[in-house]
């Protein structure tokens, strides 16, 4: 009776309080779920011999960092709603608010980045940055991000304002075009602002890459080397491009001539390197694009609900930007969690397919050795809790990939 009475009392609350309560409940549910997964992985670390205790510290810092995102309270949104109301104008008001909000996010996340770089990465010999390099890099990234974010946001808000009943279609098409443009110009115009990209010199490595690409009809146009060693001694590689224009990027830390013992690296600026999984995958991207259309459609349905704004402290106005933030970040949270998990599962499936393709080409032995070497060089931990890895890892754990590469005789 007590539980049912509590539920009845909750449904008798004003709509805005029910909405905020539901968002808060789901946020803490996600946080507790993440904490549960982290503790499962920590037990793997503790029960495995020869594991440095810093791995457990990494899990603690990541979980605590996520807790900042889920600790919502009414006073926080009252502060932001008050700040928003103090800024004059409509689109200008939204842009100033967005600038301040992203600045706040960057500043609150800075201590965690510093700890990860200068404590954890430094302890294990990966960090190559100085504090000056790090801060200059962070400032440059923030400025470049604002140069892209603010104009794009202003145009999006204007399209929503003048788009009429079908504004969600125009907004979706606009974001689709912007995404394609950014992907197209990133490597040639944005990335060089941070990293130095040089063509891979002529030689045996380049020749073998080009021969391999030609043998499988991969439309390779260029092979680059990026100076990742100016920031970290982690090794990586990725490819990108559209249709018949594919490019491969190798980190200089992968090359045989590079030595992690060479510390004579002059200070420069650089953006955090992309992970290998950030290479373009058309099927995943297609699913994300359809997802953005669905989100804009639902946004069009929900934007007129004044209770949504009141739930987050906006009683006298319903700014479009705030509606976007509330609906996309909080109302869609359950859907986004499910979608993220599905995309993770899909990504792992593609990784297994890629490994199977290498095996079909007769490269299973080479890939087997390469995976072990990369894992060892990057101090990867080969054992993972099955539930933690299933939820978080876009790439299958090392042991699962090695097992899939084995022949029946090896089993």
Short mmCIF file of N, CA, C and O in Angstrom, two decimals, residues 216-310:
data_model
loop_
_atom_site.label_atom_id
_atom_site.label_comp_id
_atom_site.label_asym_id
_atom_site.label_seq_id
_atom_site.Cartn_x
_atom_site.Cartn_y
_atom_site.Cartn_z
N UNK A 216 42.60 -5.71 -53.20
CA UNK A 216 41.23 -5.86 -52.67
C UNK A 216 40.32 -4.74 -53.18
O UNK A 216 39.23 -4.52 -52.64
N UNK A 217 40.78 -4.01 -54.23
CA UNK A 217 40.00 -2.92 -54.84
C UNK A 217 39.63 -1.83 -53.85
O UNK A 217 38.53 -1.27 -53.90
N UNK A 218 40.55 -1.54 -52.92
CA UNK A 218 40.34 -0.44 -51.98
C UNK A 218 40.82 0.84 -52.65
O UNK A 218 41.99 0.95 -53.02
N UNK A 219 39.95 1.86 -52.80
CA UNK A 219 40.30 3.07 -53.58
C UNK A 219 41.21 4.02 -52.80
O UNK A 219 40.85 5.14 -52.45
N UNK A 220 42.42 3.57 -52.56
CA UNK A 220 43.38 4.36 -51.78
C UNK A 220 44.00 5.44 -52.65
O UNK A 220 44.51 5.16 -53.73
N UNK A 221 43.96 6.69 -52.17
CA UNK A 221 44.55 7.79 -52.92
C UNK A 221 45.82 8.32 -52.26
O UNK A 221 46.75 8.74 -52.95
N UNK A 222 45.86 8.34 -50.91
CA UNK A 222 47.03 8.87 -50.22
C UNK A 222 47.27 8.12 -48.92
O UNK A 222 46.33 7.60 -48.32
N UNK A 223 48.53 8.10 -48.49
CA UNK A 223 48.90 7.53 -47.20
C UNK A 223 49.69 8.59 -46.45
O UNK A 223 50.71 9.08 -46.96
N UNK A 224 49.20 8.95 -45.28
CA UNK A 224 49.83 10.01 -44.48
C UNK A 224 50.44 9.44 -43.20
O UNK A 224 50.02 8.38 -42.71
N UNK A 225 51.40 10.19 -42.68
CA UNK A 225 51.95 9.93 -41.34
C UNK A 225 51.66 11.17 -40.51
O UNK A 225 51.96 12.29 -40.93
N UNK A 226 51.07 10.99 -39.33
CA UNK A 226 50.74 12.09 -38.45
C UNK A 226 51.66 12.04 -37.23
O UNK A 226 51.98 10.97 -36.72
N UNK A 227 52.10 13.21 -36.78
CA UNK A 227 53.03 13.29 -35.66
C UNK A 227 52.32 13.14 -34.31
O UNK A 227 52.29 14.07 -33.51
N UNK A 228 51.79 11.97 -34.08
CA UNK A 228 51.17 11.71 -32.79
C UNK A 228 52.16 11.67 -31.65
O UNK A 228 51.80 11.85 -30.48
N UNK A 229 53.44 11.45 -31.97
CA UNK A 229 54.47 11.32 -30.95
C UNK A 229 54.74 12.62 -30.22
O UNK A 229 55.36 12.63 -29.17
N UNK A 230 54.26 13.74 -30.75
CA UNK A 230 54.45 15.01 -30.05
C UNK A 230 53.53 15.13 -28.84
O UNK A 230 53.67 16.05 -28.06
N UNK A 231 52.59 14.20 -28.76
CA UNK A 231 51.64 14.25 -27.65
C UNK A 231 51.65 12.98 -26.82
O UNK A 231 51.53 13.02 -25.60
N UNK A 232 51.79 11.85 -27.48
CA UNK A 232 51.71 10.58 -26.76
C UNK A 232 52.48 9.53 -27.53
O UNK A 232 52.62 9.60 -28.75
N UNK A 233 52.96 8.52 -26.81
CA UNK A 233 53.65 7.41 -27.48
C UNK A 233 52.70 6.25 -27.76
O UNK A 233 53.14 5.18 -28.18
N UNK A 234 51.40 6.45 -27.56
CA UNK A 234 50.43 5.46 -28.01
C UNK A 234 50.46 5.36 -29.53
O UNK A 234 50.73 6.35 -30.22
N UNK A 235 50.20 4.20 -30.05
CA UNK A 235 50.22 3.98 -31.50
C UNK A 235 48.81 3.74 -32.02
O UNK A 235 47.95 3.21 -31.31
N UNK A 236 48.58 4.14 -33.26
CA UNK A 236 47.24 4.01 -33.83
C UNK A 236 47.30 4.20 -35.33
O UNK A 236 48.34 4.57 -35.89
N UNK A 237 46.18 3.99 -35.99
CA UNK A 237 46.04 4.21 -37.43
C UNK A 237 44.55 4.27 -37.74
O UNK A 237 43.72 3.74 -37.00
N UNK A 238 44.20 4.92 -38.84
CA UNK A 238 42.80 4.97 -39.26
C UNK A 238 42.74 5.32 -40.73
O UNK A 238 43.73 5.74 -41.34
N UNK A 239 41.55 5.13 -41.32
CA UNK A 239 41.35 5.59 -42.68
C UNK A 239 40.06 6.41 -42.73
O UNK A 239 39.21 6.32 -41.85
N UNK A 240 39.94 7.25 -43.75
CA UNK A 240 38.77 8.09 -43.89
C UNK A 240 38.56 8.40 -45.36
O UNK A 240 39.40 8.11 -46.21
N UNK A 241 37.44 9.02 -45.67
CA UNK A 241 37.16 9.42 -47.04
C UNK A 241 35.84 8.89 -47.54
O UNK A 241 35.18 8.06 -46.90
N UNK A 242 35.42 9.40 -48.69
CA UNK A 242 34.17 9.01 -49.31
C UNK A 242 34.42 8.31 -50.64
O UNK A 242 35.33 8.67 -51.40
N UNK A 243 33.61 7.34 -50.93
CA UNK A 243 33.53 6.71 -52.24
C UNK A 243 34.92 6.31 -52.77
O UNK A 243 35.56 5.45 -52.19
N UNK A 244 35.38 6.93 -53.86
CA UNK A 244 36.64 6.53 -54.50
C UNK A 244 37.83 7.34 -54.00
O UNK A 244 38.89 7.36 -54.65
N UNK A 245 37.67 7.99 -52.87
CA UNK A 245 38.75 8.84 -52.35
C UNK A 245 39.04 8.48 -50.89
O UNK A 245 38.63 9.18 -49.97
N UNK A 246 39.73 7.38 -50.68
CA UNK A 246 40.06 6.91 -49.34
C UNK A 246 41.52 7.22 -49.01
O UNK A 246 42.40 7.14 -49.88
N UNK A 247 41.76 7.56 -47.76
CA UNK A 247 43.11 7.86 -47.31
C UNK A 247 43.41 7.11 -46.02
O UNK A 247 42.52 6.93 -45.19
N UNK A 248 44.64 6.71 -45.87
CA UNK A 248 45.10 6.01 -44.67
C UNK A 248 46.03 6.93 -43.91
O UNK A 248 46.89 7.60 -44.51
N UNK A 249 45.87 6.97 -42.59
CA UNK A 249 46.73 7.77 -41.73
C UNK A 249 47.40 6.86 -40.71
O UNK A 249 46.71 6.12 -39.99
N UNK A 250 48.73 6.88 -40.68
CA UNK A 250 49.50 6.10 -39.72
C UNK A 250 50.12 7.03 -38.69
O UNK A 250 50.65 8.09 -39.06
N UNK A 251 50.03 6.69 -37.44
CA UNK A 251 50.75 7.45 -36.42
C UNK A 251 52.25 7.15 -36.54
O UNK A 251 52.64 6.01 -36.80
N UNK A 252 53.06 8.18 -36.35
CA UNK A 252 54.50 7.96 -36.48
C UNK A 252 55.02 6.98 -35.44
O UNK A 252 56.09 6.39 -35.60
N UNK A 253 54.26 6.78 -34.36
CA UNK A 253 54.67 5.83 -33.33
C UNK A 253 54.55 4.38 -33.80
O UNK A 253 55.05 3.47 -33.14
N UNK A 254 53.89 4.18 -34.93
CA UNK A 254 53.79 2.83 -35.50
C UNK A 254 55.01 2.48 -36.35
O UNK A 254 55.28 1.32 -36.60
N UNK A 255 55.71 3.52 -36.81
CA UNK A 255 56.81 3.28 -37.73
C UNK A 255 58.02 2.70 -37.02
O UNK A 255 58.30 3.02 -35.87
N UNK A 256 58.75 1.89 -37.71
CA UNK A 256 59.87 1.14 -37.13
C UNK A 256 60.98 2.06 -36.63
O UNK A 256 61.66 1.78 -35.66
N UNK A 257 61.13 3.24 -37.30
CA UNK A 257 62.23 4.14 -36.95
C UNK A 257 61.96 4.90 -35.65
O UNK A 257 62.87 5.49 -35.08
N UNK A 258 60.71 4.92 -35.20
CA UNK A 258 60.37 5.72 -34.03
C UNK A 258 60.78 5.00 -32.75
O UNK A 258 60.63 3.80 -32.62
N UNK A 259 61.28 5.77 -31.77
CA UNK A 259 61.66 5.22 -30.48
C UNK A 259 60.96 5.99 -29.38
O UNK A 259 61.03 7.21 -29.33
N UNK A 260 60.27 5.29 -28.47
CA UNK A 260 59.58 5.96 -27.37
C UNK A 260 60.58 6.53 -26.38
O UNK A 260 60.21 7.29 -25.49
N UNK A 261 61.86 6.16 -26.52
CA UNK A 261 62.87 6.68 -25.60
C UNK A 261 63.37 8.06 -26.02
O UNK A 261 64.07 8.73 -25.26
N UNK A 262 63.02 8.47 -27.24
CA UNK A 262 63.47 9.78 -27.71
C UNK A 262 62.58 10.87 -27.17
O UNK A 262 61.45 11.03 -27.60
N UNK A 263 63.06 11.60 -26.19
CA UNK A 263 62.26 12.63 -25.54
C UNK A 263 62.55 14.02 -26.11
O UNK A 263 62.01 15.01 -25.63
N UNK A 264 63.46 14.11 -27.09
CA UNK A 264 63.84 15.43 -27.61
C UNK A 264 62.81 15.91 -28.62
O UNK A 264 63.08 15.99 -29.83
N UNK A 265 61.64 16.19 -28.13
CA UNK A 265 60.55 16.60 -29.01
C UNK A 265 60.22 18.05 -28.72
O UNK A 265 59.89 18.40 -27.59
N UNK A 266 60.29 18.90 -29.72
CA UNK A 266 60.01 20.30 -29.51
C UNK A 266 58.53 20.50 -29.33
O UNK A 266 57.70 19.78 -29.89
N UNK A 267 58.20 21.49 -28.56
CA UNK A 267 56.81 21.76 -28.25
C UNK A 267 56.08 22.27 -29.48
O UNK A 267 56.54 23.11 -30.20
N UNK A 268 54.93 21.73 -29.68
CA UNK A 268 54.06 22.17 -30.76
C UNK A 268 52.65 22.02 -30.26
O UNK A 268 52.43 21.61 -29.13
N UNK A 269 51.67 22.33 -31.07
CA UNK A 269 50.28 22.18 -30.65
C UNK A 269 49.66 21.05 -31.44
O UNK A 269 50.03 20.76 -32.56
N UNK A 270 48.63 20.43 -30.82
CA UNK A 270 48.01 19.32 -31.52
C UNK A 270 46.68 18.95 -30.94
O UNK A 270 46.41 19.15 -29.77
N UNK A 271 45.83 18.40 -31.79
CA UNK A 271 44.53 17.93 -31.36
C UNK A 271 44.62 16.47 -31.00
O UNK A 271 45.44 15.75 -31.56
N UNK A 272 43.78 16.02 -30.07
CA UNK A 272 43.82 14.63 -29.66
C UNK A 272 43.61 13.74 -30.88
O UNK A 272 42.68 13.96 -31.67
N UNK A 273 44.43 12.72 -31.06
CA UNK A 273 44.33 11.88 -32.24
C UNK A 273 43.03 11.10 -32.27
O UNK A 273 42.48 10.73 -31.24
N UNK A 274 42.55 10.86 -33.46
CA UNK A 274 41.36 10.05 -33.62
C UNK A 274 41.70 8.59 -33.38
O UNK A 274 42.77 8.12 -33.69
N UNK A 275 40.75 7.87 -32.81
CA UNK A 275 40.93 6.43 -32.62
C UNK A 275 40.68 5.72 -33.94
O UNK A 275 40.02 6.23 -34.84
N UNK A 276 41.18 4.50 -34.01
CA UNK A 276 41.00 3.74 -35.24
C UNK A 276 39.53 3.53 -35.54
O UNK A 276 39.12 3.48 -36.69
N UNK A 277 38.67 3.42 -34.50
CA UNK A 277 37.26 3.17 -34.75
C UNK A 277 36.55 4.37 -35.34
O UNK A 277 35.42 4.29 -35.75
N UNK A 278 37.25 5.55 -35.39
CA UNK A 278 36.64 6.73 -35.94
C UNK A 278 36.74 6.77 -37.45
O UNK A 278 36.29 7.73 -38.08
N UNK A 279 37.35 5.77 -38.05
CA UNK A 279 37.34 5.68 -39.49
C UNK A 279 35.91 5.58 -39.97
O UNK A 279 35.03 5.03 -39.32
N UNK A 280 35.64 6.12 -41.18
CA UNK A 280 34.28 6.21 -41.66
C UNK A 280 33.70 4.82 -41.88
O UNK A 280 34.25 3.99 -42.57
N UNK A 281 32.54 4.59 -41.32
CA UNK A 281 31.80 3.37 -41.58
C UNK A 281 30.42 3.77 -42.07
O UNK A 281 29.62 4.31 -41.31
N UNK A 282 30.16 3.54 -43.35
CA UNK A 282 28.97 4.08 -43.96
C UNK A 282 27.69 3.55 -43.34
O UNK A 282 26.70 4.27 -43.20
N UNK A 283 27.66 2.26 -42.94
CA UNK A 283 26.43 1.70 -42.41
C UNK A 283 26.07 2.32 -41.06
O UNK A 283 24.92 2.65 -40.80
N UNK A 284 27.07 2.50 -40.18
CA UNK A 284 26.82 3.14 -38.90
C UNK A 284 26.38 4.58 -39.12
O UNK A 284 25.43 5.05 -38.49
N UNK A 285 27.05 5.29 -40.02
CA UNK A 285 26.72 6.68 -40.25
C UNK A 285 25.31 6.82 -40.81
O UNK A 285 24.58 7.76 -40.49
N UNK A 286 24.90 5.88 -41.66
CA UNK A 286 23.54 5.94 -42.19
C UNK A 286 22.51 5.80 -41.09
O UNK A 286 21.49 6.48 -41.07
N UNK A 287 22.76 4.90 -40.15
CA UNK A 287 21.85 4.72 -39.03
C UNK A 287 21.79 5.97 -38.16
O UNK A 287 20.73 6.36 -37.67
N UNK A 288 22.93 6.63 -37.96
CA UNK A 288 22.96 7.84 -37.15
C UNK A 288 22.18 8.96 -37.83
O UNK A 288 21.48 9.74 -37.18
N UNK A 289 22.31 9.06 -39.17
CA UNK A 289 21.59 10.10 -39.90
C UNK A 289 20.07 9.90 -39.78
O UNK A 289 19.32 10.86 -39.60
N UNK A 290 19.61 8.68 -39.93
CA UNK A 290 18.17 8.40 -39.75
C UNK A 290 17.76 8.70 -38.33
O UNK A 290 16.64 9.17 -38.07
N UNK A 291 18.65 8.43 -37.37
CA UNK A 291 18.36 8.72 -35.97
C UNK A 291 18.18 10.23 -35.77
O UNK A 291 17.28 10.65 -35.04
N UNK A 292 19.01 11.06 -36.43
CA UNK A 292 18.88 12.51 -36.27
C UNK A 292 17.56 13.01 -36.84
O UNK A 292 16.96 13.94 -36.29
N UNK A 293 17.09 12.40 -37.92
CA UNK A 293 15.78 12.79 -38.47
C UNK A 293 14.67 12.49 -37.47
O UNK A 293 13.78 13.32 -37.24
N UNK A 294 14.72 11.30 -36.87
CA UNK A 294 13.72 10.93 -35.87
C UNK A 294 13.75 11.89 -34.70
O UNK A 294 12.70 12.31 -34.19
N UNK A 295 14.95 12.26 -34.26
CA UNK A 295 15.08 13.16 -33.12
C UNK A 295 14.50 14.54 -33.42
O UNK A 295 13.81 15.13 -32.58
N UNK A 296 14.76 15.05 -34.62
CA UNK A 296 14.21 16.36 -34.98
C UNK A 296 12.68 16.30 -35.11
O UNK A 296 11.99 17.27 -34.77
N UNK A 297 12.18 15.19 -35.60
CA UNK A 297 10.72 15.05 -35.69
C UNK A 297 10.08 15.06 -34.30
O UNK A 297 9.08 15.75 -34.06
N UNK A 298 10.65 14.28 -33.39
CA UNK A 298 10.13 14.27 -32.03
C UNK A 298 10.32 15.61 -31.34
O UNK A 298 9.48 16.03 -30.53
N UNK A 299 11.40 16.30 -31.67
CA UNK A 299 11.61 17.64 -31.13
C UNK A 299 10.48 18.57 -31.58
O UNK A 299 9.97 19.38 -30.79
N UNK A 300 10.07 18.46 -32.84
CA UNK A 300 8.97 19.28 -33.36
C UNK A 300 7.66 18.98 -32.62
O UNK A 300 6.85 19.88 -32.39
N UNK A 301 7.49 17.73 -32.23
CA UNK A 301 6.27 17.34 -31.50
C UNK A 301 6.28 17.87 -30.07
O UNK A 301 5.25 18.32 -29.55
N UNK A 302 7.45 17.87 -29.44
CA UNK A 302 7.54 18.19 -28.01
C UNK A 302 7.84 19.65 -27.70
O UNK A 302 7.64 20.10 -26.57
N UNK A 303 8.32 20.41 -28.69
CA UNK A 303 8.81 21.76 -28.42
C UNK A 303 7.71 22.67 -27.89
O UNK A 303 7.97 23.65 -27.18
N UNK A 304 6.44 22.37 -28.19
CA UNK A 304 5.35 23.23 -27.74
C UNK A 304 4.89 22.95 -26.32
O UNK A 304 3.98 23.64 -25.82
N UNK A 305 5.47 21.96 -25.66
CA UNK A 305 5.05 21.60 -24.30
C UNK A 305 5.72 22.52 -23.28
O UNK A 305 6.91 22.38 -23.00
N UNK A 306 4.96 23.45 -22.72
CA UNK A 306 5.53 24.41 -21.76
C UNK A 306 6.02 23.73 -20.49
O UNK A 306 6.92 24.23 -19.82
N UNK A 307 5.42 22.57 -20.16
CA UNK A 307 5.83 21.86 -18.95
C UNK A 307 7.29 21.42 -19.00
O UNK A 307 7.97 21.35 -17.98
N UNK A 308 7.79 21.13 -20.22
CA UNK A 308 9.20 20.73 -20.36
C UNK A 308 10.13 21.85 -19.92
O UNK A 308 11.11 21.62 -19.22
N UNK A 309 9.81 23.06 -20.34
CA UNK A 309 10.65 24.20 -19.96
C UNK A 309 10.50 24.53 -18.49
O UNK A 309 11.49 24.83 -17.80
N UNK A 310 9.26 24.46 -17.98
CA UNK A 310 9.03 24.75 -16.56
C UNK A 310 9.76 23.76 -15.67
O UNK A 310 10.22 24.11 -14.57
#
